[in-house]
Tab-separated table of N, CA and C in Angstrom:
chain	number	residue	atom	x	y	z
A	23	MET	N	-22.203	-133.131	29.761
A	23	MET	CA	-22.296	-132.352	30.901
A	23	MET	C	-21.086	-131.611	30.848
A	24	GLU	N	-20.988	-130.145	31.171
A	24	GLU	CA	-20.072	-129.374	31.214
A	24	GLU	C	-19.147	-129.158	32.271
A	25	ILE	N	-17.801	-128.995	32.292
A	25	ILE	CA	-17.045	-129.303	33.664
A	25	ILE	C	-16.783	-127.993	33.528
A	26	LYS	N	-16.228	-127.689	35.071
A	26	LYS	CA	-15.844	-126.042	35.221
A	26	LYS	C	-14.475	-126.379	36.047
A	27	ARG	N	-13.771	-126.002	36.049
A	27	ARG	CA	-12.480	-125.770	36.775
A	27	ARG	C	-12.505	-124.548	38.083
A	28	ARG	N	-13.038	-124.808	39.305
A	28	ARG	CA	-12.785	-123.860	39.990
A	28	ARG	C	-11.504	-124.086	41.063
A	29	HIS	N	-11.043	-122.574	41.683
A	29	HIS	CA	-9.879	-122.840	42.475
A	29	HIS	C	-10.293	-123.253	43.774
A	30	LEU	N	-9.569	-124.008	44.400
A	30	LEU	CA	-9.602	-124.547	46.011
A	30	LEU	C	-9.023	-123.364	47.064
A	31	LEU	N	-9.689	-122.684	47.747
A	31	LEU	CA	-8.999	-122.469	49.070
A	31	LEU	C	-8.262	-120.794	48.150
A	32	GLY	N	-8.953	-120.418	47.304
A	32	GLY	CA	-8.616	-119.301	46.633
A	32	GLY	C	-6.874	-119.053	46.681
A	33	GLY	N	-5.924	-119.738	45.679
A	33	GLY	CA	-4.920	-119.343	45.391
A	33	GLY	C	-3.692	-120.144	45.946
A	34	ILE	N	-4.202	-121.292	46.886
A	34	ILE	CA	-3.223	-121.946	47.626
A	34	ILE	C	-2.704	-122.959	46.432
A	35	GLY	N	-3.245	-123.147	45.554
A	35	GLY	CA	-2.553	-123.953	44.434
A	35	GLY	C	-3.133	-125.146	43.830
A	36	GLY	N	-4.181	-125.711	44.707
A	36	GLY	CA	-4.902	-126.934	44.080
A	36	GLY	C	-6.069	-126.256	43.247
A	37	SER	N	-6.757	-127.218	42.571
A	37	SER	CA	-7.824	-126.880	42.159
A	37	SER	C	-8.778	-127.974	42.188
A	38	LEU	N	-10.279	-127.935	42.178
A	38	LEU	CA	-11.105	-128.653	42.050
A	38	LEU	C	-12.080	-128.945	40.918
A	39	ILE	N	-12.394	-130.078	40.300
A	39	ILE	CA	-13.333	-129.876	39.278
A	39	ILE	C	-14.392	-130.836	39.675
A	40	VAL	N	-15.364	-129.993	39.538
A	40	VAL	CA	-16.950	-129.956	39.700
A	40	VAL	C	-18.032	-130.134	38.722
A	41	PRO	N	-18.582	-130.711	38.545
A	41	PRO	CA	-19.912	-130.523	37.542
A	41	PRO	C	-20.331	-129.028	37.518
A	42	HIS	N	-20.676	-128.380	36.041
A	42	HIS	CA	-21.144	-126.934	36.248
A	42	HIS	C	-22.449	-126.903	37.102
A	43	ALA	N	-23.436	-127.678	36.669
A	43	ALA	CA	-24.626	-127.580	37.390
A	43	ALA	C	-24.450	-127.786	38.759
A	44	HIS	N	-23.706	-128.255	39.385
A	44	HIS	CA	-23.643	-128.177	40.918
A	44	HIS	C	-22.290	-127.450	41.302
A	45	ALA	N	-21.871	-126.377	40.725
A	45	ALA	CA	-20.490	-125.462	41.258
A	45	ALA	C	-21.301	-124.785	42.274
A	46	ALA	N	-22.230	-124.016	42.175
A	46	ALA	CA	-22.539	-123.248	43.288
A	46	ALA	C	-23.402	-123.557	44.475
A	47	GLU	N	-23.835	-124.906	44.133
A	47	GLU	CA	-25.055	-125.257	45.037
A	47	GLU	C	-24.262	-126.425	45.856
A	48	PRO	N	-24.936	-126.159	47.172
A	48	PRO	CA	-24.611	-127.392	48.144
A	48	PRO	C	-25.203	-128.480	47.968
A	49	VAL	N	-24.702	-129.560	48.110
A	49	VAL	CA	-25.146	-130.856	48.183
A	49	VAL	C	-25.770	-131.246	49.315
A	50	ILE	N	-27.324	-131.247	48.951
A	50	ILE	CA	-28.242	-131.428	50.208
A	50	ILE	C	-29.232	-132.692	49.640
A	51	GLU	N	-29.260	-133.597	50.505
A	51	GLU	CA	-29.904	-134.723	49.958
A	51	GLU	C	-31.416	-134.312	50.610
A	52	GLU	N	-32.343	-133.972	49.909
A	52	GLU	CA	-33.997	-133.901	50.424
A	52	GLU	C	-34.552	-135.190	50.711
A	53	LYS	N	-34.958	-135.439	51.738
A	53	LYS	CA	-35.494	-136.727	52.003
A	53	LYS	C	-37.237	-136.545	51.674
A	54	LYS	N	-37.563	-137.466	51.247
A	54	LYS	CA	-39.446	-137.540	50.970
A	54	LYS	C	-39.783	-138.016	52.385
A	55	MET	N	-40.941	-137.325	52.849
A	55	MET	CA	-41.357	-137.717	53.893
A	55	MET	C	-42.339	-138.913	53.568
A	56	ASN	N	-42.326	-139.825	54.824
A	56	ASN	CA	-42.798	-141.109	54.311
A	56	ASN	C	-44.104	-141.456	55.058
A	57	ASN	N	-44.607	-140.447	55.923
A	57	ASN	CA	-45.581	-140.118	56.876
A	57	ASN	C	-45.501	-141.200	58.195
A	58	ASN	N	-44.251	-141.659	58.647
A	58	ASN	CA	-44.176	-143.082	59.623
A	58	ASN	C	-43.427	-142.406	60.506
A	59	ILE	N	-43.743	-141.266	61.099
A	59	ILE	CA	-42.614	-140.412	61.969
A	59	ILE	C	-43.252	-141.158	63.256
A	60	THR	N	-42.132	-141.288	63.890
A	60	THR	CA	-42.421	-142.322	65.420
A	60	THR	C	-41.624	-141.129	66.256
A	61	LEU	N	-42.181	-141.186	67.490
A	61	LEU	CA	-41.656	-140.318	68.903
A	61	LEU	C	-41.315	-140.925	69.793
A	62	SER	N	-40.313	-140.946	70.672
A	62	SER	CA	-40.074	-141.433	71.716
A	62	SER	C	-39.525	-140.474	72.849
A	63	THR	N	-39.394	-140.856	74.162
A	63	THR	CA	-38.789	-139.991	75.103
A	63	THR	C	-38.401	-140.809	76.283
A	64	HIS	N	-37.434	-140.538	76.950
A	64	HIS	CA	-37.041	-140.980	78.430
A	64	HIS	C	-36.503	-139.968	79.327
A	65	ILE	N	-36.654	-140.384	80.278
A	65	ILE	CA	-36.324	-139.448	81.539
A	65	ILE	C	-35.182	-139.867	82.453
A	66	LEU	N	-34.215	-139.315	82.451
A	66	LEU	CA	-33.062	-139.299	83.677
A	66	LEU	C	-33.059	-138.487	84.734
A	67	ASP	N	-33.151	-139.251	85.624
A	67	ASP	CA	-33.371	-138.452	87.164
A	67	ASP	C	-31.569	-137.875	87.508
A	68	MET	N	-31.330	-136.750	87.339
A	68	MET	CA	-30.083	-136.498	87.548
A	68	MET	C	-29.406	-136.411	88.983
A	69	VAL	N	-30.484	-136.307	89.864
A	69	VAL	CA	-30.161	-136.846	91.365
A	69	VAL	C	-29.810	-137.793	91.819
A	70	SER	N	-30.426	-139.155	90.958
A	70	SER	CA	-29.823	-140.355	91.437
A	70	SER	C	-29.086	-141.063	90.384
A	71	GLY	N	-29.124	-140.608	89.295
A	71	GLY	CA	-28.356	-140.869	88.051
A	71	GLY	C	-28.989	-141.899	87.400
A	72	LYS	N	-30.371	-142.344	87.565
A	72	LYS	CA	-30.990	-143.409	87.093
A	72	LYS	C	-32.214	-143.043	86.425
A	73	PRO	N	-32.811	-143.930	85.678
A	73	PRO	CA	-34.156	-143.707	84.952
A	73	PRO	C	-35.278	-143.205	85.667
A	74	ALA	N	-36.068	-142.631	85.241
A	74	ALA	CA	-37.216	-142.259	86.363
A	74	ALA	C	-38.557	-143.131	85.758
A	75	PRO	N	-38.829	-143.939	86.323
A	75	PRO	CA	-40.055	-144.912	85.850
A	75	PRO	C	-41.383	-144.232	86.312
A	76	ASP	N	-42.412	-144.790	85.537
A	76	ASP	CA	-43.916	-144.540	86.332
A	76	ASP	C	-44.095	-143.232	85.943
A	77	VAL	N	-43.337	-142.381	85.051
A	77	VAL	CA	-43.797	-140.747	85.226
A	77	VAL	C	-45.102	-140.687	83.843
A	78	LYS	N	-46.089	-140.025	84.437
A	78	LYS	CA	-46.881	-139.838	83.519
A	78	LYS	C	-46.815	-138.732	82.305
A	79	VAL	N	-46.943	-139.268	80.976
A	79	VAL	CA	-46.690	-138.439	79.661
A	79	VAL	C	-47.754	-138.050	78.757
A	80	ILE	N	-48.061	-137.022	78.268
A	80	ILE	CA	-49.208	-136.808	77.784
A	80	ILE	C	-48.362	-135.912	76.657
A	81	LEU	N	-48.945	-136.586	75.290
A	81	LEU	CA	-48.569	-135.537	74.128
A	81	LEU	C	-49.965	-134.832	73.476
A	82	TYR	N	-49.391	-133.799	73.282
A	82	TYR	CA	-50.669	-132.750	72.934
A	82	TYR	C	-50.182	-132.226	71.370
A	83	LYS	N	-50.982	-131.990	70.603
A	83	LYS	CA	-51.139	-131.069	69.468
A	83	LYS	C	-52.009	-130.056	69.573
A	84	ASP	N	-51.643	-128.660	69.704
A	84	ASP	CA	-52.661	-127.856	70.190
A	84	ASP	C	-53.332	-128.030	71.441
A	85	THR	N	-54.565	-128.306	71.375
A	85	THR	CA	-55.157	-128.694	72.747
A	85	THR	C	-55.738	-129.826	72.700
A	86	THR	N	-55.285	-130.936	71.613
A	86	THR	CA	-55.932	-132.188	71.466
A	86	THR	C	-54.791	-133.230	72.310
A	87	ASN	N	-55.422	-134.025	73.067
A	87	ASN	CA	-54.691	-134.946	73.453
A	87	ASN	C	-54.203	-136.325	72.771
A	88	LEU	N	-53.075	-136.335	72.221
A	88	LEU	CA	-52.864	-137.467	71.428
A	88	LEU	C	-52.576	-138.893	72.066
A	89	PHE	N	-51.860	-138.730	73.079
A	89	PHE	CA	-51.385	-139.964	73.790
A	89	PHE	C	-51.277	-139.582	75.210
A	90	GLU	N	-51.352	-140.521	76.298
A	90	GLU	CA	-51.302	-140.721	77.333
A	90	GLU	C	-50.645	-141.882	78.154
A	91	GLY	N	-49.561	-141.539	78.680
A	91	GLY	CA	-49.143	-143.151	79.164
A	91	GLY	C	-47.979	-142.764	80.216
A	92	HIS	N	-47.127	-143.753	80.396
A	92	HIS	CA	-46.195	-143.504	81.691
A	92	HIS	C	-44.930	-144.272	81.073
A	93	THR	N	-43.740	-143.883	81.566
A	93	THR	CA	-42.382	-144.287	81.372
A	93	THR	C	-42.454	-145.787	82.137
A	94	ASN	N	-41.493	-146.218	81.250
A	94	ASN	CA	-41.333	-147.630	81.867
A	94	ASN	C	-40.373	-147.909	82.933
A	95	ILE	N	-39.658	-149.249	83.116
A	95	ILE	CA	-38.639	-149.346	84.027
A	95	ILE	C	-37.411	-148.510	83.815
A	96	ASP	N	-37.141	-148.358	82.466
A	96	ASP	CA	-35.669	-147.908	82.262
A	96	ASP	C	-35.996	-146.641	81.814
A	97	GLY	N	-37.493	-145.815	82.231
A	97	GLY	CA	-37.579	-144.401	81.914
A	97	GLY	C	-38.189	-144.078	80.855
A	98	ARG	N	-38.193	-144.865	79.780
A	98	ARG	CA	-38.782	-144.686	78.211
A	98	ARG	C	-40.142	-144.741	78.184
A	99	CYS	N	-40.517	-144.163	77.124
A	99	CYS	CA	-41.889	-144.097	76.847
A	99	CYS	C	-41.841	-143.998	74.877
A	100	ILE	N	-42.592	-144.958	74.267
A	100	ILE	CA	-42.793	-144.978	73.026
A	100	ILE	C	-44.092	-144.238	72.794
A	101	VAL	N	-43.919	-142.906	72.233
A	101	VAL	CA	-45.211	-142.392	72.260
A	101	VAL	C	-46.131	-142.614	71.022
A	102	ILE	N	-47.038	-143.158	70.847
A	102	ILE	CA	-47.985	-143.366	70.046
A	102	ILE	C	-49.495	-142.870	70.088
A	103	PRO	N	-49.632	-141.844	69.035
A	103	PRO	CA	-51.063	-141.131	69.129
A	103	PRO	C	-52.038	-142.041	68.977
A	104	GLN	N	-53.109	-141.840	69.940
A	104	GLN	CA	-54.252	-142.528	69.888
A	104	GLN	C	-55.291	-142.107	68.947
A	105	ASN	N	-55.010	-141.009	68.179
A	105	ASN	CA	-56.245	-140.461	67.385
A	105	ASN	C	-55.793	-140.708	66.114
A	106	GLN	N	-54.457	-140.996	65.819
A	106	GLN	CA	-53.615	-140.967	64.590
A	106	GLN	C	-52.438	-141.903	64.514
A	107	LYS	N	-52.279	-142.548	63.373
A	107	LYS	CA	-51.243	-143.366	63.549
A	107	LYS	C	-49.799	-142.877	63.149
A	108	ILE	N	-50.147	-141.767	62.609
A	108	ILE	CA	-48.904	-140.797	62.345
A	108	ILE	C	-48.784	-139.352	62.762
A	109	LEU	N	-47.267	-138.804	63.008
A	109	LEU	CA	-47.280	-137.477	63.196
A	109	LEU	C	-47.287	-136.527	62.169
A	110	LEU	N	-47.895	-135.680	61.637
A	110	LEU	CA	-47.904	-134.824	60.671
A	110	LEU	C	-46.852	-133.668	61.238
A	111	PRO	N	-46.411	-132.750	60.175
A	111	PRO	CA	-45.581	-131.663	60.503
A	111	PRO	C	-46.523	-130.768	61.341
A	112	GLY	N	-45.812	-129.820	62.171
A	112	GLY	CA	-46.137	-128.881	63.113
A	112	GLY	C	-45.720	-128.954	64.591
A	113	TYR	N	-46.489	-128.263	65.280
A	113	TYR	CA	-45.974	-128.388	66.874
A	113	TYR	C	-46.474	-128.805	67.643
A	114	TYR	N	-45.750	-129.637	68.563
A	114	TYR	CA	-46.439	-130.470	69.706
A	114	TYR	C	-45.792	-130.029	71.121
A	115	GLN	N	-46.330	-130.704	72.058
A	115	GLN	CA	-45.941	-130.600	73.395
A	115	GLN	C	-45.961	-131.704	74.440
A	116	LEU	N	-45.148	-132.028	74.579
A	116	LEU	CA	-45.088	-133.233	75.741
A	116	LEU	C	-44.831	-132.764	77.108
A	117	ALA	N	-45.988	-133.236	78.139
A	117	ALA	CA	-46.195	-132.768	79.428
A	117	ALA	C	-45.761	-133.888	80.396
A	118	PHE	N	-44.648	-133.778	80.890
A	118	PHE	CA	-44.244	-134.744	82.163
A	118	PHE	C	-44.560	-134.478	83.486
A	119	HIS	N	-45.589	-135.420	83.873
A	119	HIS	CA	-46.235	-135.185	85.304
A	119	HIS	C	-45.002	-135.220	86.410
A	120	VAL	N	-44.056	-134.553	86.540
A	120	VAL	CA	-42.955	-134.749	87.595
A	120	VAL	C	-43.391	-134.724	89.210
A	121	ALA	N	-44.151	-133.982	89.606
A	121	ALA	CA	-43.937	-133.824	90.963
A	121	ALA	C	-44.460	-135.166	91.745
A	122	ASP	N	-45.551	-135.894	91.353
A	122	ASP	CA	-45.589	-137.094	91.901
A	122	ASP	C	-44.309	-138.244	91.893
A	123	TYR	N	-43.623	-137.907	90.837
A	123	TYR	CA	-42.522	-138.814	90.968
A	123	TYR	C	-41.427	-138.470	91.996
A	124	PHE	N	-41.412	-136.970	92.049
A	124	PHE	CA	-40.444	-136.696	93.173
A	124	PHE	C	-41.006	-136.972	94.396
A	125	LYS	N	-42.214	-136.762	94.608
A	125	LYS	CA	-42.812	-137.356	95.853
A	125	LYS	C	-42.625	-138.832	96.396
A	126	ARG	N	-42.767	-139.991	95.269
A	126	ARG	CA	-42.408	-141.021	95.681
A	126	ARG	C	-40.894	-141.514	95.774
A	127	GLN	N	-39.858	-140.922	94.916
A	127	GLN	CA	-38.713	-140.883	95.489
A	127	GLN	C	-38.406	-140.248	96.810
A	128	GLN	N	-39.204	-139.417	97.572
A	128	GLN	CA	-38.947	-138.971	98.808
A	128	GLN	C	-38.046	-137.965	98.739
A	129	TYR	N	-37.777	-137.250	97.619
A	129	TYR	CA	-37.092	-135.849	97.562
A	129	TYR	C	-37.471	-134.898	98.407
A	130	VAL	N	-36.440	-133.898	99.120
A	130	VAL	CA	-37.034	-132.774	99.738
A	130	VAL	C	-37.317	-131.768	98.944
A	131	VAL	N	-38.465	-131.601	98.845
A	131	VAL	CA	-39.062	-130.202	97.506
A	131	VAL	C	-39.941	-129.257	98.460
A	132	THR	N	-40.315	-128.179	98.066
A	132	THR	CA	-41.077	-127.244	98.424
A	132	THR	C	-42.409	-127.651	98.262
A	133	ASP	N	-43.400	-127.063	99.149
A	133	ASP	CA	-44.665	-127.425	99.057
A	133	ASP	C	-45.682	-126.033	98.725
A	134	PRO	N	-45.946	-126.038	97.302
A	134	PRO	CA	-45.943	-126.879	96.289
A	134	PRO	C	-44.555	-127.322	95.658
A	135	PRO	N	-44.261	-128.297	94.942
A	135	PRO	CA	-42.892	-128.275	94.325
A	135	PRO	C	-42.687	-127.457	93.392
A	136	PHE	N	-41.542	-127.209	93.150
A	136	PHE	CA	-41.139	-125.926	92.087
A	136	PHE	C	-41.341	-126.368	90.694
A	137	LEU	N	-41.517	-127.987	90.393
A	137	LEU	CA	-41.744	-128.327	89.174
A	137	LEU	C	-42.861	-129.213	89.338
A	138	ASN	N	-44.037	-128.949	88.591
A	138	ASN	CA	-45.111	-129.919	88.704
A	138	ASN	C	-45.300	-130.777	87.346
A	139	ILE	N	-45.231	-129.786	86.336
A	139	ILE	CA	-45.458	-130.488	84.833
A	139	ILE	C	-44.502	-129.669	84.125
A	140	VAL	N	-43.640	-130.794	83.545
A	140	VAL	CA	-42.545	-130.003	82.829
A	140	VAL	C	-43.027	-130.021	81.488
A	141	ARG	N	-43.253	-129.258	80.509
A	141	ARG	CA	-43.638	-128.928	79.387
A	141	ARG	C	-42.559	-128.691	78.281
A	142	ILE	N	-42.518	-129.532	77.460
A	142	ILE	CA	-41.590	-129.216	76.143
A	142	ILE	C	-42.465	-129.176	74.808
A	143	ASP	N	-42.015	-128.022	74.136
A	143	ASP	CA	-42.916	-127.730	72.897
A	143	ASP	C	-41.629	-127.895	72.105
A	144	PHE	N	-42.226	-128.713	70.838
A	144	PHE	CA	-41.018	-128.958	69.899
A	144	PHE	C	-42.148	-129.080	68.325
A	145	GLY	N	-41.272	-129.051	67.499
A	145	GLY	CA	-41.968	-129.387	66.025
A	145	GLY	C	-41.239	-130.119	65.282
A	146	ILE	N	-42.053	-130.863	64.657
A	146	ILE	CA	-42.059	-131.937	63.438
A	146	ILE	C	-41.634	-131.111	62.349
A	147	ALA	N	-40.815	-131.444	61.585
A	147	ALA	CA	-40.350	-130.796	60.070
A	147	ALA	C	-41.366	-131.330	59.194
A	148	LYS	N	-41.445	-130.939	57.998
A	148	LYS	CA	-42.163	-131.012	56.744
A	148	LYS	C	-41.158	-132.219	56.266
A	149	ASN	N	-39.755	-131.750	56.178
A	149	ASN	CA	-39.150	-132.780	55.504
A	149	ASN	C	-38.025	-133.078	56.591
A	150	PRO	N	-38.238	-133.911	57.531
A	150	PRO	CA	-37.089	-134.339	58.782
A	150	PRO	C	-36.187	-134.869	58.223
A	151	VAL	N	-35.221	-134.856	59.099
A	151	VAL	CA	-33.803	-135.533	58.568
A	151	VAL	C	-33.787	-136.946	59.049
A	152	SER	N	-34.887	-137.264	59.966
A	152	SER	CA	-34.937	-138.731	60.376
A	152	SER	C	-36.448	-138.966	60.687
A	153	ASP	N	-36.699	-140.337	60.293
A	153	ASP	CA	-38.221	-140.590	60.607
A	153	ASP	C	-38.368	-140.865	62.110
A	154	HIS	N	-37.406	-140.822	62.884
A	154	HIS	CA	-37.794	-140.655	64.325
A	154	HIS	C	-37.333	-139.587	65.145
A	155	TYR	N	-38.478	-139.032	66.102
A	155	TYR	CA	-37.912	-138.041	66.772
A	155	TYR	C	-37.980	-138.612	68.406
A	156	HIS	N	-36.940	-138.128	68.966
A	156	HIS	CA	-36.572	-138.521	70.401
A	156	HIS	C	-36.204	-137.161	71.199
A	157	VAL	N	-37.453	-137.165	72.263
A	157	VAL	CA	-37.142	-135.829	73.068
A	157	VAL	C	-37.008	-136.606	74.470
A	158	PRO	N	-35.515	-136.352	74.766
A	158	PRO	CA	-35.275	-136.611	76.439
A	158	PRO	C	-35.644	-135.533	77.258
A	159	LEU	N	-35.490	-135.936	78.665
A	159	LEU	CA	-35.699	-135.109	79.654
A	159	LEU	C	-34.703	-135.187	80.835
A	160	LEU	N	-33.766	-134.459	80.896
A	160	LEU	CA	-32.634	-134.863	82.117
A	160	LEU	C	-33.425	-133.630	83.485
A	161	LEU	N	-33.617	-134.257	84.445
A	161	LEU	CA	-34.574	-133.805	85.407
A	161	LEU	C	-34.113	-134.031	86.708
A	162	SER	N	-34.370	-132.978	87.612
A	162	SER	CA	-34.163	-132.699	88.826
A	162	SER	C	-35.103	-131.908	89.404
A	163	PRO	N	-35.488	-131.993	90.915
A	163	PRO	CA	-36.773	-131.492	91.500
A	163	PRO	C	-36.661	-129.549	91.313
A	164	TYR	N	-35.225	-129.020	90.685
A	164	TYR	CA	-35.351	-127.773	90.677
A	164	TYR	C	-34.910	-127.081	89.280
A	165	GLY	N	-34.840	-128.221	88.423
A	165	GLY	CA	-34.158	-127.743	87.195
A	165	GLY	C	-34.398	-129.236	85.860
A	166	PHE	N	-34.488	-128.692	84.696
A	166	PHE	CA	-34.556	-129.880	83.860
A	166	PHE	C	-33.891	-129.407	82.456
A	167	SER	N	-33.696	-130.322	81.549
A	167	SER	CA	-32.696	-129.920	80.077
A	167	SER	C	-33.578	-130.906	79.316
A	168	THR	N	-33.492	-130.295	77.805
A	168	THR	CA	-33.842	-131.573	76.946
A	168	THR	C	-33.060	-131.273	75.736
A	169	TYR	N	-32.818	-131.972	74.922
A	169	TYR	CA	-32.083	-131.783	73.433
A	169	TYR	C	-33.058	-132.809	72.523
A	170	LYS	N	-32.565	-132.690	71.233
A	170	LYS	CA	-33.272	-133.358	70.126
A	170	LYS	C	-32.264	-134.421	70.070
A	171	GLY	N	-32.766	-135.616	70.701
A	171	GLY	CA	-32.147	-137.028	70.805
A	171	GLY	C	-32.009	-137.858	69.263
A	172	SER	N	-31.535	-138.864	69.368
A	172	SER	CA	-31.747	-139.587	67.798
A	172	SER	C	-32.284	-140.746	68.402
């Protein structure tokens, strides 16, 4: 293997020895998809600072309902598609039916409530960084936020 000397930080005085084949290429470890992508979610009620139990959660791919369930006492839900054992790459939607939860909590909300169903559209990559996707929901009666969890 040919070794090529390259200067590090242009003229500061040090040098770095790198194999020629990788001199200009970033080192990216490409992960092979093992077709066992899992999905989970949880809801944190930002008014109470506690998890939101018994919220109906539905997973869709296009217009197909793949899963329907409820968050547990810890506000968590492991989403397992009913029509398939794996999640394929593509776009999905999680629908959280939150208006009933707000009513059960006796929050003062408008009639009809500002938020009824919170929908989060997200994609599953062909070569994901992780075999697990976690899509949390931070929730209040008048707003919500999400992020790609781990």
